[in-house]
mmCIF file of C-alpha atoms and ligand atoms in Angstrom:
data_model
loop_
_atom_site.group_PDB
_atom_site.id
_atom_site.type_symbol
_atom_site.label_atom_id
_atom_site.label_comp_id
_atom_site.label_asym_id
_atom_site.label_seq_id
_atom_site.Cartn_x
_atom_site.Cartn_y
_atom_site.Cartn_z
ATOM 1 C CA MET A 628 142.475 82.215 125.879
ATOM 2 C CA GLU A 629 140.828 82.513 129.316
ATOM 3 C CA ARG A 630 137.355 81.074 128.875
ATOM 4 C CA ASP A 631 135.977 82.961 131.924
ATOM 5 C CA ASN A 632 136.134 86.355 130.269
ATOM 6 C CA THR A 633 134.965 85.191 126.903
ATOM 7 C CA VAL A 634 131.725 86.600 125.628
ATOM 8 C CA ILE A 635 129.763 83.947 123.768
ATOM 9 C CA THR A 636 127.257 85.142 121.216
ATOM 10 C CA PHE A 637 124.221 83.179 120.080
ATOM 11 C CA GLU A 638 125.932 82.531 116.745
ATOM 12 C CA GLN A 639 129.058 81.130 118.418
ATOM 13 C CA HIS A 640 126.965 79.003 120.714
ATOM 14 C CA THR A 641 124.945 77.454 117.892
ATOM 15 C CA LEU A 642 128.127 76.797 115.891
ATOM 16 C CA LEU A 643 129.665 75.048 118.899
ATOM 17 C CA GLN A 644 126.524 72.966 119.311
ATOM 18 C CA GLN A 645 126.548 72.085 115.607
ATOM 19 C CA ARG A 646 130.075 70.734 115.806
ATOM 20 C CA ARG A 647 128.553 67.896 117.777
ATOM 21 C CA HIS A 648 126.508 67.014 114.697
ATOM 22 C CA PRO A 649 128.983 66.108 111.976
ATOM 23 C CA GLY A 650 127.618 66.806 108.530
ATOM 24 C CA ALA A 651 125.704 69.908 109.562
ATOM 25 C CA SER A 652 125.832 72.186 106.540
ATOM 26 C CA GLY A 653 125.542 75.524 108.280
ATOM 27 C CA SER A 654 122.167 76.217 106.687
ATOM 28 C CA PHE A 655 120.467 75.821 110.048
ATOM 29 C CA ALA A 656 122.719 78.489 111.574
ATOM 30 C CA TRP A 657 121.815 80.744 108.651
ATOM 31 C CA LEU A 658 118.112 80.121 109.343
ATOM 32 C CA LEU A 659 118.631 81.076 112.993
ATOM 33 C CA SER A 660 120.318 84.282 111.921
ATOM 34 C CA GLY A 661 117.029 85.152 110.197
ATOM 35 C CA ILE A 662 115.303 84.879 113.565
ATOM 36 C CA THR A 663 117.925 86.901 115.434
ATOM 37 C CA LEU A 664 117.948 89.646 112.807
ATOM 38 C CA ALA A 665 114.147 89.842 112.617
ATOM 39 C CA THR A 666 113.715 89.935 116.404
ATOM 40 C CA LYS A 667 116.363 92.653 116.759
ATOM 41 C CA ILE A 668 114.406 94.742 114.279
ATOM 42 C CA ILE A 669 111.136 93.999 116.119
ATOM 43 C CA GLN A 670 112.653 94.889 119.470
ATOM 44 C CA ALA A 671 113.974 98.179 118.087
ATOM 45 C CA LYS A 672 110.418 99.036 116.991
ATOM 46 C CA VAL A 673 108.881 97.849 120.272
ATOM 47 C CA ARG A 674 111.357 100.017 122.188
ATOM 48 C CA ARG A 675 110.051 103.077 120.314
ATOM 49 C CA ALA A 676 106.399 102.073 120.672
ATOM 50 C CA GLY A 677 105.314 105.192 122.556
ATOM 51 C CA LEU A 678 106.814 107.430 119.894
ATOM 52 C CA GLY A 679 105.493 108.145 116.432
ATOM 53 C CA ASP A 680 102.468 106.323 115.159
ATOM 54 C CA LEU A 681 103.145 102.758 116.319
ATOM 55 C CA LEU A 682 100.448 102.211 118.913
ATOM 56 C CA GLY A 683 96.861 101.182 118.453
ATOM 57 C CA ASP A 684 95.052 98.745 116.236
ATOM 58 C CA ALA A 685 95.759 98.405 112.558
ATOM 59 C CA GLY A 686 92.079 98.348 111.584
ATOM 60 C CA ALA A 687 91.981 94.652 110.669
ATOM 61 C CA THR A 688 91.345 91.361 112.377
ATOM 62 C CA ASN A 689 93.528 88.279 112.078
ATOM 63 C CA VAL A 690 92.530 84.679 111.504
ATOM 64 C CA GLN A 691 91.633 84.300 115.196
ATOM 65 C CA GLY A 692 89.110 87.150 114.843
ATOM 66 C CA GLU A 693 91.339 89.318 117.040
ATOM 67 C CA THR A 694 92.132 92.930 116.329
ATOM 68 C CA GLN A 695 95.590 93.290 114.842
ATOM 69 C CA GLN A 696 97.794 95.891 116.422
ATOM 70 C CA LYS A 697 100.125 97.898 114.215
ATOM 71 C CA LEU A 698 103.081 96.204 115.844
ATOM 72 C CA ASP A 699 101.545 92.764 115.171
ATOM 73 C CA VAL A 700 101.442 93.595 111.478
ATOM 74 C CA PHE A 701 104.957 95.038 111.459
ATOM 75 C CA SER A 702 106.458 92.113 113.380
ATOM 76 C CA ASN A 703 104.794 89.634 111.079
ATOM 77 C CA GLN A 704 106.170 91.338 107.975
ATOM 78 C CA VAL A 705 109.675 91.377 109.431
ATOM 79 C CA MET A 706 109.610 87.681 110.370
ATOM 80 C CA LEU A 707 108.181 86.678 106.971
ATOM 81 C CA HIS A 708 110.702 88.801 105.114
ATOM 82 C CA TYR A 709 113.903 87.667 106.813
ATOM 83 C CA LEU A 710 112.955 84.023 107.152
ATOM 84 C CA GLY A 711 111.550 83.963 103.620
ATOM 85 C CA LEU A 712 114.995 84.987 102.306
ATOM 86 C CA ARG A 713 116.686 81.935 103.821
ATOM 87 C CA ASP A 714 117.244 79.131 101.294
ATOM 88 C CA SER A 715 116.710 76.524 103.990
ATOM 89 C CA VAL A 716 113.166 77.690 104.852
ATOM 90 C CA GLY A 717 110.582 75.890 102.735
ATOM 91 C CA ILE A 718 107.395 76.654 104.644
ATOM 92 C CA LEU A 719 106.425 79.534 106.929
ATOM 93 C CA ALA A 720 103.278 79.773 109.022
ATOM 94 C CA SER A 721 102.243 82.647 111.271
ATOM 95 C CA GLU A 722 99.513 83.408 113.758
ATOM 96 C CA GLU A 723 98.668 86.426 111.640
ATOM 97 C CA ASN A 724 98.071 84.577 108.346
ATOM 98 C CA GLU A 725 95.243 82.180 107.767
ATOM 99 C CA GLU A 726 97.205 80.094 105.271
ATOM 100 C CA PRO A 727 100.819 78.961 105.486
ATOM 101 C CA PHE A 728 103.333 80.121 102.876
ATOM 102 C CA PHE A 729 104.748 77.278 100.792
ATOM 103 C CA LEU A 730 107.880 79.010 99.559
ATOM 104 C CA LYS A 731 110.398 76.602 98.095
ATOM 105 C CA GLN A 732 110.706 72.995 97.020
ATOM 106 C CA SER A 733 114.486 72.743 96.576
ATOM 107 C CA ALA A 734 116.348 70.042 98.489
ATOM 108 C CA ASP A 735 117.910 72.783 100.648
ATOM 109 C CA ALA A 736 114.514 74.043 101.774
ATOM 110 C CA LYS A 737 114.187 71.454 104.492
ATOM 111 C CA TYR A 738 112.876 73.530 107.396
ATOM 112 C CA ILE A 739 109.459 74.770 108.421
ATOM 113 C CA VAL A 740 109.168 77.744 110.771
ATOM 114 C CA ILE A 741 105.905 78.434 112.597
ATOM 115 C CA PHE A 742 105.686 81.557 114.722
ATOM 116 C CA ASP A 743 103.680 84.083 116.678
ATOM 117 C CA PRO A 744 105.346 87.334 115.639
ATOM 118 C CA LEU A 745 104.100 89.307 118.616
ATOM 119 C CA ASP A 746 102.576 87.603 121.606
ATOM 120 C CA GLY A 747 100.733 89.568 124.261
ATOM 121 C CA SER A 748 99.324 92.234 121.950
ATOM 122 C CA SER A 749 96.895 93.489 124.574
ATOM 123 C CA ASN A 750 99.949 94.720 126.495
ATOM 124 C CA ILE A 751 101.592 96.712 123.705
ATOM 125 C CA ASP A 752 99.770 99.983 124.297
ATOM 126 C CA VAL A 753 100.493 99.953 128.021
ATOM 127 C CA ASN A 754 104.242 99.362 127.856
ATOM 128 C CA VAL A 755 104.173 95.840 129.283
ATOM 129 C CA SER A 756 106.413 92.997 128.071
ATOM 130 C CA VAL A 757 105.555 91.207 124.841
ATOM 131 C CA GLY A 758 107.384 88.507 122.912
ATOM 132 C CA THR A 759 107.881 86.414 119.772
ATOM 133 C CA THR A 760 107.612 82.612 119.767
ATOM 134 C CA PHE A 761 108.922 80.197 117.133
ATOM 135 C CA SER A 762 108.915 76.494 116.384
ATOM 136 C CA ILE A 763 111.190 74.844 113.822
ATOM 137 C CA LEU A 764 110.292 71.550 112.149
ATOM 138 C CA ARG A 765 111.986 69.470 109.472
ATOM 139 C CA ARG A 766 110.514 68.168 106.247
ATOM 140 C CA PRO A 767 111.963 65.324 104.145
ATOM 141 C CA ASN A 768 115.150 66.245 102.258
ATOM 142 C CA ASP A 769 113.901 64.643 99.076
ATOM 143 C CA PRO A 770 111.268 66.912 97.479
ATOM 144 C CA HIS A 771 109.479 63.809 96.114
ATOM 145 C CA GLU A 772 108.882 62.527 99.625
ATOM 146 C CA ARG A 773 107.247 65.749 100.758
ATOM 147 C CA ASP A 774 103.604 66.405 101.420
ATOM 148 C CA ASP A 775 103.359 70.076 102.318
ATOM 149 C CA ALA A 776 100.133 69.949 104.303
ATOM 150 C CA LEU A 777 101.118 66.847 106.282
ATOM 151 C CA ASP A 778 104.724 67.929 106.825
ATOM 152 C CA LEU A 779 103.435 71.033 108.540
ATOM 153 C CA LEU A 780 101.142 69.267 110.993
ATOM 154 C CA GLN A 781 103.768 67.514 113.099
ATOM 155 C CA PRO A 782 103.461 66.986 116.838
ATOM 156 C CA GLY A 783 105.688 69.123 119.028
ATOM 157 C CA TYR A 784 108.120 66.400 120.063
ATOM 158 C CA LYS A 785 109.402 66.544 116.485
ATOM 159 C CA GLN A 786 110.512 70.156 116.828
ATOM 160 C CA VAL A 787 114.151 70.538 115.815
ATOM 161 C CA ALA A 788 114.404 73.698 117.868
ATOM 162 C CA ALA A 789 112.084 76.212 119.470
ATOM 163 C CA GLY A 790 112.210 79.339 121.542
ATOM 164 C CA TYR A 791 111.001 82.806 122.257
ATOM 165 C CA VAL A 792 112.272 86.338 122.420
ATOM 166 C CA LEU A 793 111.017 88.403 125.331
ATOM 167 C CA TYR A 794 110.899 92.170 124.884
ATOM 168 C CA GLY A 795 111.068 92.936 128.591
ATOM 169 C CA SER A 796 113.261 95.135 130.715
ATOM 170 C CA SER A 797 115.944 93.674 128.479
ATOM 171 C CA THR A 798 115.501 91.696 125.277
ATOM 172 C CA MET A 799 116.191 88.041 125.732
ATOM 173 C CA LEU A 800 116.262 85.045 123.402
ATOM 174 C CA VAL A 801 115.525 81.728 125.110
ATOM 175 C CA TYR A 802 116.262 78.775 122.891
ATOM 176 C CA SER A 803 116.603 75.032 122.770
ATOM 177 C CA ALA A 804 117.667 72.687 120.015
ATOM 178 C CA GLY A 805 117.100 69.667 122.245
ATOM 179 C CA ASP A 806 120.359 70.196 124.071
ATOM 180 C CA GLY A 807 119.181 72.112 127.127
ATOM 181 C CA VAL A 808 117.686 75.586 127.318
ATOM 182 C CA HIS A 809 119.949 78.571 126.909
ATOM 183 C CA GLY A 810 119.204 82.243 127.407
ATOM 184 C CA PHE A 811 120.866 85.075 125.478
ATOM 185 C CA THR A 812 120.466 88.704 126.443
ATOM 186 C CA LEU A 813 120.660 91.345 123.751
ATOM 187 C CA ASP A 814 123.489 93.751 124.457
ATOM 188 C CA PRO A 815 122.063 96.913 122.930
ATOM 189 C CA ALA A 816 125.488 98.538 122.710
ATOM 190 C CA VAL A 817 126.880 95.683 120.622
ATOM 191 C CA GLY A 818 123.695 94.555 118.901
ATOM 192 C CA ALA A 819 124.368 90.896 119.701
ATOM 193 C CA TYR A 820 122.589 88.225 121.724
ATOM 194 C CA ILE A 821 125.079 87.215 124.422
ATOM 195 C CA LEU A 822 124.903 83.976 126.393
ATOM 196 C CA SER A 823 123.708 85.048 129.848
ATOM 197 C CA HIS A 824 121.757 82.019 131.120
ATOM 198 C CA GLU A 825 123.493 78.770 130.213
ATOM 199 C CA ASN A 826 121.588 75.534 130.662
ATOM 200 C CA ILE A 827 118.503 76.850 132.443
ATOM 201 C CA ARG A 828 117.020 74.304 134.875
ATOM 202 C CA MET A 829 113.682 75.185 136.372
ATOM 203 C CA PRO A 830 113.238 74.802 140.141
ATOM 204 C CA GLU A 831 111.367 71.642 141.157
ATOM 205 C CA GLN A 832 108.965 73.831 143.091
ATOM 206 C CA GLY A 833 108.182 77.519 143.033
ATOM 207 C CA LYS A 834 105.825 79.806 144.893
ATOM 208 C CA TRP A 835 103.643 81.347 142.194
ATOM 209 C CA TYR A 836 100.840 80.178 139.951
ATOM 210 C CA SER A 837 100.045 82.136 136.828
ATOM 211 C CA VAL A 838 96.540 82.021 135.387
ATOM 212 C CA ASN A 839 93.727 84.352 134.344
ATOM 213 C CA GLU A 840 91.757 83.733 137.505
ATOM 214 C CA ALA A 841 88.769 85.757 136.274
ATOM 215 C CA HIS A 842 87.710 82.597 134.402
ATOM 216 C CA VAL A 843 88.068 80.238 137.370
ATOM 217 C CA ASP A 844 84.329 79.553 137.687
ATOM 218 C CA SER A 845 84.290 77.924 134.272
ATOM 219 C CA PHE A 846 87.491 75.869 134.669
ATOM 220 C CA PRO A 847 86.908 72.091 134.850
ATOM 221 C CA PRO A 848 86.856 70.847 138.488
ATOM 222 C CA ALA A 849 90.388 69.386 138.431
ATOM 223 C CA TYR A 850 91.811 72.790 137.469
ATOM 224 C CA GLN A 851 89.745 74.562 140.134
ATOM 225 C CA ASN A 852 90.942 72.100 142.781
ATOM 226 C CA PHE A 853 94.513 72.467 141.597
ATOM 227 C CA ILE A 854 94.524 76.243 142.057
ATOM 228 C CA ALA A 855 92.651 76.057 145.346
ATOM 229 C CA GLY A 856 95.142 73.450 146.589
ATOM 230 C CA LEU A 857 98.165 75.582 145.660
ATOM 231 C CA ARG A 858 96.586 78.539 147.415
ATOM 232 C CA SER A 859 95.697 76.671 150.568
ATOM 233 C CA GLY A 860 99.135 75.157 151.103
ATOM 234 C CA LYS A 861 98.695 71.555 149.909
ATOM 235 C CA LEU A 862 102.258 71.630 148.557
ATOM 236 C CA GLY A 863 103.681 72.834 151.847
ATOM 237 C CA LYS A 864 103.456 76.544 151.142
ATOM 238 C CA LYS A 865 100.696 78.956 150.223
ATOM 239 C CA TYR A 866 101.201 80.027 146.641
ATOM 240 C CA ALA A 867 100.732 83.607 145.484
ATOM 241 C CA SER A 868 99.732 84.587 141.961
ATOM 242 C CA ARG A 869 101.502 86.440 139.143
ATOM 243 C CA TYR A 870 99.749 87.031 135.824
ATOM 244 C CA ILE A 871 100.938 89.416 133.160
ATOM 245 C CA GLY A 872 98.727 88.273 130.269
ATOM 246 C CA SER A 873 101.696 87.950 127.906
ATOM 247 C CA MET A 874 102.398 84.244 127.713
ATOM 248 C CA VAL A 875 106.078 84.737 126.942
ATOM 249 C CA ALA A 876 106.577 86.904 130.021
ATOM 250 C CA ASP A 877 104.554 84.628 132.293
ATOM 251 C CA VAL A 878 106.395 81.562 131.028
ATOM 252 C CA HIS A 879 109.796 83.212 131.301
ATOM 253 C CA ARG A 880 109.226 83.961 134.973
ATOM 254 C CA THR A 881 107.967 80.410 135.517
ATOM 255 C CA LEU A 882 111.019 78.947 133.791
ATOM 256 C CA LEU A 883 113.465 80.964 135.887
ATOM 257 C CA LYS A 884 111.683 81.119 139.232
ATOM 258 C CA GLY A 885 109.571 77.978 139.140
ATOM 259 C CA GLY A 886 105.855 77.562 139.733
ATOM 260 C CA VAL A 887 103.189 76.903 137.155
ATOM 261 C CA PHE A 888 101.606 78.681 134.198
ATOM 262 C CA LEU A 889 98.243 77.541 132.911
ATOM 263 C CA TYR A 890 95.526 78.435 130.461
ATOM 264 C CA PRO A 891 92.745 75.915 131.130
ATOM 265 C CA PRO A 892 89.589 75.252 129.113
ATOM 266 C CA THR A 893 87.023 77.986 129.832
ATOM 267 C CA ALA A 894 83.398 78.664 128.889
ATOM 268 C CA ASP A 895 84.546 80.998 126.093
ATOM 269 C CA ASN A 896 87.393 78.737 124.960
ATOM 270 C CA PRO A 897 86.426 75.135 125.732
ATOM 271 C CA ARG A 898 89.600 73.821 124.039
ATOM 272 C CA GLY A 899 91.778 76.418 125.741
ATOM 273 C CA LYS A 900 92.906 79.695 124.228
ATOM 274 C CA LEU A 901 96.554 79.308 123.336
ATOM 275 C CA ARG A 902 97.539 77.984 119.946
ATOM 276 C CA LEU A 903 99.157 74.582 119.876
ATOM 277 C CA MET A 904 101.682 74.935 117.106
ATOM 278 C CA TYR A 905 103.267 78.324 117.714
ATOM 279 C CA GLU A 906 102.514 79.062 121.370
ATOM 280 C CA ALA A 907 102.082 75.861 123.396
ATOM 281 C CA ASN A 908 104.589 73.691 121.498
ATOM 282 C CA PRO A 909 107.620 75.979 121.801
ATOM 283 C CA ILE A 910 106.820 76.576 125.466
ATOM 284 C CA ALA A 911 106.307 72.865 126.164
ATOM 285 C CA PHE A 912 109.598 72.044 124.432
ATOM 286 C CA LEU A 913 111.499 74.559 126.582
ATOM 287 C CA MET A 914 109.765 73.495 129.803
ATOM 288 C CA GLU A 915 110.616 69.844 129.237
ATOM 289 C CA GLN A 916 114.183 70.675 128.271
ATOM 290 C CA ALA A 917 114.517 72.645 131.506
ATOM 291 C CA GLY A 918 113.271 69.739 133.629
ATOM 292 C CA GLY A 919 109.601 70.739 133.836
ATOM 293 C CA LYS A 920 106.461 69.368 132.216
ATOM 294 C CA ALA A 921 103.656 70.591 129.954
ATOM 295 C CA LEU A 922 100.262 68.905 129.797
ATOM 296 C CA CYS A 923 96.888 69.371 128.156
ATOM 297 C CA GLY A 924 94.747 67.480 130.659
ATOM 298 C CA ARG A 925 96.545 64.165 130.887
ATOM 299 C CA GLN A 926 98.195 64.411 127.531
ATOM 300 C CA ARG A 927 101.722 65.624 126.985
ATOM 301 C CA VAL A 928 101.390 68.787 124.886
ATOM 302 C CA LEU A 929 104.307 67.668 122.702
ATOM 303 C CA GLU A 930 102.441 64.487 121.718
ATOM 304 C CA MET A 931 99.279 66.193 120.532
ATOM 305 C CA GLN A 932 98.653 65.619 116.841
ATOM 306 C CA PRO A 933 97.715 68.971 115.277
ATOM 307 C CA GLU A 934 94.780 68.998 112.874
ATOM 308 C CA THR A 935 95.156 72.612 111.777
ATOM 309 C CA ILE A 936 97.920 75.167 112.204
ATOM 310 C CA HIS A 937 95.755 77.525 114.239
ATOM 311 C CA GLN A 938 94.342 74.883 116.578
ATOM 312 C CA ARG A 939 93.992 75.877 120.210
ATOM 313 C CA THR A 940 94.900 73.861 123.250
ATOM 314 C CA ALA A 941 94.674 74.020 127.010
ATOM 315 C CA ILE A 942 98.041 73.989 128.755
ATOM 316 C CA VAL A 943 99.414 73.513 132.254
ATOM 317 C CA CYS A 944 103.184 73.769 132.476
ATOM 318 C CA GLY A 945 105.633 74.117 135.286
ATOM 319 C CA GLY A 946 107.953 72.455 137.751
ATOM 320 C CA ARG A 947 107.979 68.819 138.800
ATOM 321 C CA ARG A 948 106.154 69.250 142.110
ATOM 322 C CA GLU A 949 103.349 71.420 140.769
ATOM 323 C CA MET A 950 102.837 69.117 137.800
ATOM 324 C CA GLU A 951 102.683 66.016 140.013
ATOM 325 C CA PHE A 952 100.036 67.765 142.060
ATOM 326 C CA PHE A 953 98.106 68.691 138.915
ATOM 327 C CA GLU A 954 98.047 65.029 137.851
ATOM 328 C CA GLN A 955 96.875 64.087 141.324
ATOM 329 C CA CYS A 956 94.017 66.599 140.987
ATOM 330 C CA LEU A 957 93.077 65.010 137.650
ATOM 331 C CA ASP A 958 92.990 61.575 139.300
ATOM 332 C CA GLU A 959 90.883 62.806 142.183
ATOM 333 C CA ALA A 960 88.371 64.571 139.930
ATOM 334 C CA SER A 961 87.826 61.554 137.683
HETATM 335 P P1 AHG B 356 98.331 87.157 121.246
HETATM 336 O O1 AHG B 356 98.661 88.530 121.714
HETATM 337 O O2 AHG B 356 99.391 86.597 120.354
HETATM 338 O O3 AHG B 356 96.968 87.065 120.644
HETATM 339 O O4 AHG B 356 98.349 86.150 122.506
HETATM 340 C C1 AHG B 356 97.839 86.543 123.741
HETATM 341 C C2 AHG B 356 97.741 85.330 124.605
HETATM 342 C C3 AHG B 356 98.911 85.094 125.524
HETATM 343 O O5 AHG B 356 100.015 85.901 125.360
HETATM 344 C C4 AHG B 356 98.359 85.263 126.892
HETATM 345 O O6 AHG B 356 98.869 84.295 127.755
HETATM 346 C C5 AHG B 356 96.886 85.128 126.725
HETATM 347 O O7 AHG B 356 96.602 85.466 125.416
HETATM 348 C C6 AHG B 356 96.125 86.010 127.655
HETATM 349 O O8 AHG B 356 94.790 85.760 127.529
HETATM 350 P P2 AHG B 356 93.699 86.331 128.568
HETATM 351 O O9 AHG B 356 93.634 87.798 128.308
HETATM 352 O O10 AHG B 356 92.454 85.612 128.187
HETATM 353 O O11 AHG B 356 94.168 85.995 129.948
HETATM 354 MN MN1 MN B 357 100.160 84.879 121.062
HETATM 355 MN MN1 MN B 358 100.384 87.276 118.481
#
């Protein structure tokens, strides 16, 4: 068969990747199908968000003290439902639930999935892109060797796979299992995620920085100098800014077009705003896999030891040139 005309679905792609790991049981592929099914259902709802009674807040606050939107609640239920049905998922944790769900102790239940069901909620009501992020970790096969609380709190470099789905002008799944970053666009006519961006490599240098600049006065000096330097042409060109306020959308642009995305420490959020385990870690994993970097100050995001599932972190992530310059700004400010 002519390979050129062959459409490769996400399922085919993951099966091909698994062939490189003899002994893979197929349960991981079945887990991933929980994510693809759930995100297709979420995207169908998001696409109808202006119709019916789907907009607005749901009248409750989540564990972060933030107002839950109706679509936050819906997306969370869908993710919990479809992943909870998978035999291989032992533990689930979500931005929207204070406590993780310890579901199964069977030997099969060897995966942990941590997710943000709908990221960028402030953009839902105004028809701007939102997304879902997920991080997949392993726990010991032998139930006797497990310690649920500790197994959950693993640093990001131990992620087996991670990714996001962006509900943008098209719906796109961007995924890595440690073997490069691959993008799959949902073909709405077929209902399948089709490989559209194989082996994404981020440009070494871009032309945009992406940050909520309203907080710049309370950023630590190194971060202020970094942004000022990008703007004034210290990297050979004067950067412009792009900021959507949906991390998934801002990161997606950064991954494809280069540049840098950051959420520094601020007066309101001295440890940063984004959550380590289900926002920063998946993004850091993808950035590194695509040839970029992700730091919290000097520390590699993926090496941070989480203390709680909802812990926040600062993050600066982007291409090689921007990240070198960020480290230089840290040196100069110290
Ligand atoms: P969530 O909607 O899941 O609470 O996350 C929103 C996050 C993230 O998507 C975005 O980068 C950031 O909040 C925006 O924060 P600011 O409004 O403070 O810029
Ligand atoms: Mn979020
Ligand atoms: Mn969210």
